[in-house]
PDB file of C-alpha atoms in Angstrom:
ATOM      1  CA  UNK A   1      -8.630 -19.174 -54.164  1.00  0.00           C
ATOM      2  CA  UNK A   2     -10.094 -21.666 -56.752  1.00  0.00           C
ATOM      3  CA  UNK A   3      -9.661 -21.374 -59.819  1.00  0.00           C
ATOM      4  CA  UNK A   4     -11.228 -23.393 -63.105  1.00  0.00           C
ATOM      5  CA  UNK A   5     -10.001 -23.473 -66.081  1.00  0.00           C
ATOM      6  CA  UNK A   6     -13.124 -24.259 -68.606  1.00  0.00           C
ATOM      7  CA  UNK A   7     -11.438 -24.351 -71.838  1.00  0.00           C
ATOM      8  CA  UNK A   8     -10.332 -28.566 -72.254  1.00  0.00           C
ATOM      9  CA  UNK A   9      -7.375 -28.824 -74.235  1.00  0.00           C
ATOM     10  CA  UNK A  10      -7.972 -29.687 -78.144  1.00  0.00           C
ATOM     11  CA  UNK A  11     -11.735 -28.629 -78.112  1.00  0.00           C
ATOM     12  CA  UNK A  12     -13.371 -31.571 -80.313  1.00  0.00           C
ATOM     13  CA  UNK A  13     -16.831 -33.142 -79.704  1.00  0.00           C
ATOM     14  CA  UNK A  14     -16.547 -33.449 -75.637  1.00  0.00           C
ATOM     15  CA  UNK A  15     -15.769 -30.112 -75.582  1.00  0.00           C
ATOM     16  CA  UNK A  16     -19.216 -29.452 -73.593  1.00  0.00           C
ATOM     17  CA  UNK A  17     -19.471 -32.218 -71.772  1.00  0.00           C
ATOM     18  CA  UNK A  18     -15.927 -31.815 -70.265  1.00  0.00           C
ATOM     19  CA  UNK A  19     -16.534 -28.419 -69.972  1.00  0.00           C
ATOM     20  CA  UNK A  20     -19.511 -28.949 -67.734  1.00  0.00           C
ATOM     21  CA  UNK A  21     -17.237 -31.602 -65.822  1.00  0.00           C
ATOM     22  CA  UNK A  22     -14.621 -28.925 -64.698  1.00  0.00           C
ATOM     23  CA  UNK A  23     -17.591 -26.797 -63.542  1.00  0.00           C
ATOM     24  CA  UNK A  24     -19.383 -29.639 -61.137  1.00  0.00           C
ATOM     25  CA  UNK A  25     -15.714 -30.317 -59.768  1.00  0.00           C
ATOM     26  CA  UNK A  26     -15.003 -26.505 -59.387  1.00  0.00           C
ATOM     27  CA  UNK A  27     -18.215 -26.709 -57.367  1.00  0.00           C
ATOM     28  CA  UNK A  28     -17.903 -30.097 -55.712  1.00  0.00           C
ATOM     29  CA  UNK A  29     -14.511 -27.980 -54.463  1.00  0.00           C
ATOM     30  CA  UNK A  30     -16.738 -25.660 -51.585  1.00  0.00           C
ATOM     31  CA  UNK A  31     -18.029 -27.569 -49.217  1.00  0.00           C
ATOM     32  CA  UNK A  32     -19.179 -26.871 -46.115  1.00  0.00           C
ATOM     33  CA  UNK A  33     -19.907 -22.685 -45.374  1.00  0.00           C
ATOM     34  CA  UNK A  34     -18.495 -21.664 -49.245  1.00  0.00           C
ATOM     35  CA  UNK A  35     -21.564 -24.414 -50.367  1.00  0.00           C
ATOM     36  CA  UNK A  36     -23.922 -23.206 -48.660  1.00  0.00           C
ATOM     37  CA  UNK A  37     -23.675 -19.680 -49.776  1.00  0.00           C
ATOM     38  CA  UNK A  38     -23.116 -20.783 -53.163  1.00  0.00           C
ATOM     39  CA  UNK A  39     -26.680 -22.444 -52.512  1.00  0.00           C
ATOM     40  CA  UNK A  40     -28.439 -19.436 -51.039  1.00  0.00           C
ATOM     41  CA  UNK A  41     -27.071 -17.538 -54.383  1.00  0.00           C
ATOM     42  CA  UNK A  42     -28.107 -20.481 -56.180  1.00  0.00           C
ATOM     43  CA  UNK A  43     -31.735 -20.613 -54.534  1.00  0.00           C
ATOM     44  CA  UNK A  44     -32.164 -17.342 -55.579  1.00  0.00           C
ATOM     45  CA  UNK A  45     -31.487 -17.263 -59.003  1.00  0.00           C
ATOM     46  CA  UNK A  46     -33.341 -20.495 -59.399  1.00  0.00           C
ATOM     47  CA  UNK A  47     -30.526 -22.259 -60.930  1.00  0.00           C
ATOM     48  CA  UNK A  48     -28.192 -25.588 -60.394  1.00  0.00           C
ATOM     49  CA  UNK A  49     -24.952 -24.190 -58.845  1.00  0.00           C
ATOM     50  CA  UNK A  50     -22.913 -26.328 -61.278  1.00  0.00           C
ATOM     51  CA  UNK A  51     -23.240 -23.760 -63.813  1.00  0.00           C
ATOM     52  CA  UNK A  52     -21.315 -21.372 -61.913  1.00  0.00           C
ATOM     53  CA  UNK A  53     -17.711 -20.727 -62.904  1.00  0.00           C
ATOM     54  CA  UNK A  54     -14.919 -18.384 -61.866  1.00  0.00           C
ATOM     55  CA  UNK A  55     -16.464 -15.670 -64.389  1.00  0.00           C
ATOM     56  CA  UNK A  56     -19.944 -15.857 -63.907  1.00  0.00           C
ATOM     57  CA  UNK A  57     -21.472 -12.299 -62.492  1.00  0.00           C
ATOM     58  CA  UNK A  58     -24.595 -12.115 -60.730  1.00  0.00           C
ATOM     59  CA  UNK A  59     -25.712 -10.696 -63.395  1.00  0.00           C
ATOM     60  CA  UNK A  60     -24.928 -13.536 -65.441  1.00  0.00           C
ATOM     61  CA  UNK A  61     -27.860 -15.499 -63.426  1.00  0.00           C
ATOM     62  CA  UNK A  62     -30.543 -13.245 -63.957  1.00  0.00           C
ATOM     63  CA  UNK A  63     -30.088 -11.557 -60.586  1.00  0.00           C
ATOM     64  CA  UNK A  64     -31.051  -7.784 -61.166  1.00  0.00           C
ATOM     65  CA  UNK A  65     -30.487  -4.841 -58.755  1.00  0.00           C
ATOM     66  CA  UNK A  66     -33.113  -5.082 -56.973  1.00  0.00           C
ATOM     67  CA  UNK A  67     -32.959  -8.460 -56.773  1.00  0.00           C
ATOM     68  CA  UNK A  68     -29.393  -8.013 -55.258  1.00  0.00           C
ATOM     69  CA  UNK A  69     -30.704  -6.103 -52.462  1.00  0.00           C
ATOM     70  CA  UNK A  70     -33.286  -9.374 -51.548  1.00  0.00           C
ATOM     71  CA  UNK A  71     -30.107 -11.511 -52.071  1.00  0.00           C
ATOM     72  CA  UNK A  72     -28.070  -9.288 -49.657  1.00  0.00           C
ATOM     73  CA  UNK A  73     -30.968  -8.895 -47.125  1.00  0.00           C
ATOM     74  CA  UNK A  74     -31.626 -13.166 -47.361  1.00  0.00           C
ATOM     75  CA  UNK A  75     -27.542 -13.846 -47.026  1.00  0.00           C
ATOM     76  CA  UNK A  76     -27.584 -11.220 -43.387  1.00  0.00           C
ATOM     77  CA  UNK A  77     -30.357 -13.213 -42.252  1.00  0.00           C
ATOM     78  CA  UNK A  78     -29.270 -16.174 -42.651  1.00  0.00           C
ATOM     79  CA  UNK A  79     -25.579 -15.801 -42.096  1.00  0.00           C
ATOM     80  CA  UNK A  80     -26.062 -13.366 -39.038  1.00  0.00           C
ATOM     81  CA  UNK A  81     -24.018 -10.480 -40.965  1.00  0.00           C
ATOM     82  CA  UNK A  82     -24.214  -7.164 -41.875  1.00  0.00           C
ATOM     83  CA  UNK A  83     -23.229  -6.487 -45.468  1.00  0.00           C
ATOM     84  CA  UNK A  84     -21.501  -2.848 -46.237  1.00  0.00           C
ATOM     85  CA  UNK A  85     -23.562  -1.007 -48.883  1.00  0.00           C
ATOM     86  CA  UNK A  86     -20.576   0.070 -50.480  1.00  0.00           C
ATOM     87  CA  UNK A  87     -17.781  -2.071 -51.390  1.00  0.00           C
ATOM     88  CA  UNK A  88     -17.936  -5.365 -53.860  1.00  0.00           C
ATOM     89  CA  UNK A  89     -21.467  -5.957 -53.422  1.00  0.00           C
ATOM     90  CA  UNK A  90     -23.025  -3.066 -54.554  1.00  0.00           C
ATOM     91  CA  UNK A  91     -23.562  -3.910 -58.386  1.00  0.00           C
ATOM     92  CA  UNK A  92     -24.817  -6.805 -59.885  1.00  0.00           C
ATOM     93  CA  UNK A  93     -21.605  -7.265 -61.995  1.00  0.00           C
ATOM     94  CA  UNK A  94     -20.011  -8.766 -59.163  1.00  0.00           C
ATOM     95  CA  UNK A  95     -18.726 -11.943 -59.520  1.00  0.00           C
ATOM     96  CA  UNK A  96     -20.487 -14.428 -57.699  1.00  0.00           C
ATOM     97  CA  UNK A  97     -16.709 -16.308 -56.146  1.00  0.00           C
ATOM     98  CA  UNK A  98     -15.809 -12.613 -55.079  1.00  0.00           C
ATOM     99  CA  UNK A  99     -19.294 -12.231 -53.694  1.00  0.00           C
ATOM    100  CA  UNK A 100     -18.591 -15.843 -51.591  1.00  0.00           C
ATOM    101  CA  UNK A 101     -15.533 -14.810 -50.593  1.00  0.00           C
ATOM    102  CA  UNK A 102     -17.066 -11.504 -49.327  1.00  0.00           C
ATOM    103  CA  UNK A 103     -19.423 -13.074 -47.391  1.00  0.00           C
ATOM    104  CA  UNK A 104     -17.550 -15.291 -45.995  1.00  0.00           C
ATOM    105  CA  UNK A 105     -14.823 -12.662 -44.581  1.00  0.00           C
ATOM    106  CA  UNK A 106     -17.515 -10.875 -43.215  1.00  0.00           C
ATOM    107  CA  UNK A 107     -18.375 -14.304 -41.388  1.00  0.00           C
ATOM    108  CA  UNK A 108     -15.188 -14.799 -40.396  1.00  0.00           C
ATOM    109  CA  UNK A 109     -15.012 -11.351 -39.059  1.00  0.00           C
ATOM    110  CA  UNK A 110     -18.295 -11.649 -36.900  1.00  0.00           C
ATOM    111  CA  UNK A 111     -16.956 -15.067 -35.145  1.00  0.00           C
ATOM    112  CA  UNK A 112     -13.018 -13.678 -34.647  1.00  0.00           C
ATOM    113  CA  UNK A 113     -11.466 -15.885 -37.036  1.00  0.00           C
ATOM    114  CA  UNK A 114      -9.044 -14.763 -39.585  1.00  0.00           C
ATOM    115  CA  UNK A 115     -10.442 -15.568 -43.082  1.00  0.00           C
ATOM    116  CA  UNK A 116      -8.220 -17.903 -45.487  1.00  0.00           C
ATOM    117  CA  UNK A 117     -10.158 -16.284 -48.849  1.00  0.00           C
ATOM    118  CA  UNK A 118      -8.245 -13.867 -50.910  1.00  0.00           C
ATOM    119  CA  UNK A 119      -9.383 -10.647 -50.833  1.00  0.00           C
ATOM    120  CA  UNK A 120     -12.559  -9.561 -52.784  1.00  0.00           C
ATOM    121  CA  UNK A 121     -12.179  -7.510 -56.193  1.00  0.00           C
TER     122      UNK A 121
END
């Protein structure tokens, strides 16, 4: 599991812009499947993926309930999975690393392979 920490020791003026540096490495990190999740998420909310961080909820980027239910529906289609409706995914206050790791177990699952992301909370 990744984890950022987004807090840069001693605070001071380049507080933000170190701040935003930890982010775009936290998200430099996924590559591959993880980024391009992260950029169907992304996509939807109409925002740069670099602002995501280990807390941010779907919520967080605008993405209502209803909008969650688009996001679900584009994710199945384009990842060729079925997502529970119960489970992680079902409110917006998900976190949007659980909801990556979520998907991509349920990836993992449809192709056989075991999944090397943590459980989702």
């Amino acid at each position: 599991m990744l984890l950022c920490i987004l807090a840069p020791p001693g605070g001071g003026d380049g507080g933000a812009a170190a701040v935003d540096r930890v982010r775009r490495s936290c998200v430099a990190e996924f590559s591959g499947r993880r980024a391009e999740i992260l950029a169907v998420i992304a996509e939807e909310a109409s925002i740069d993926p670099a602002i995501i961080d280990a807390e941010t909820s779907v919520a967080d980027l605008g993405i209502g309930s209803l909008d969650l239910v688009e996001l679900i529906f584009k994710i199945e289609e384009r990842f060729g999975i079925e997502v529970p409706s119960h489970g992680v995914l079902e409110s917006n206050d998900v976190k949007v690393f659980a909801l990556l790791e979520a998907v991509e177990q349920l990836i993992d699952a449809r192709s056989g392979k075991v999944s090397t992301a943590q459980p989702a909370r």
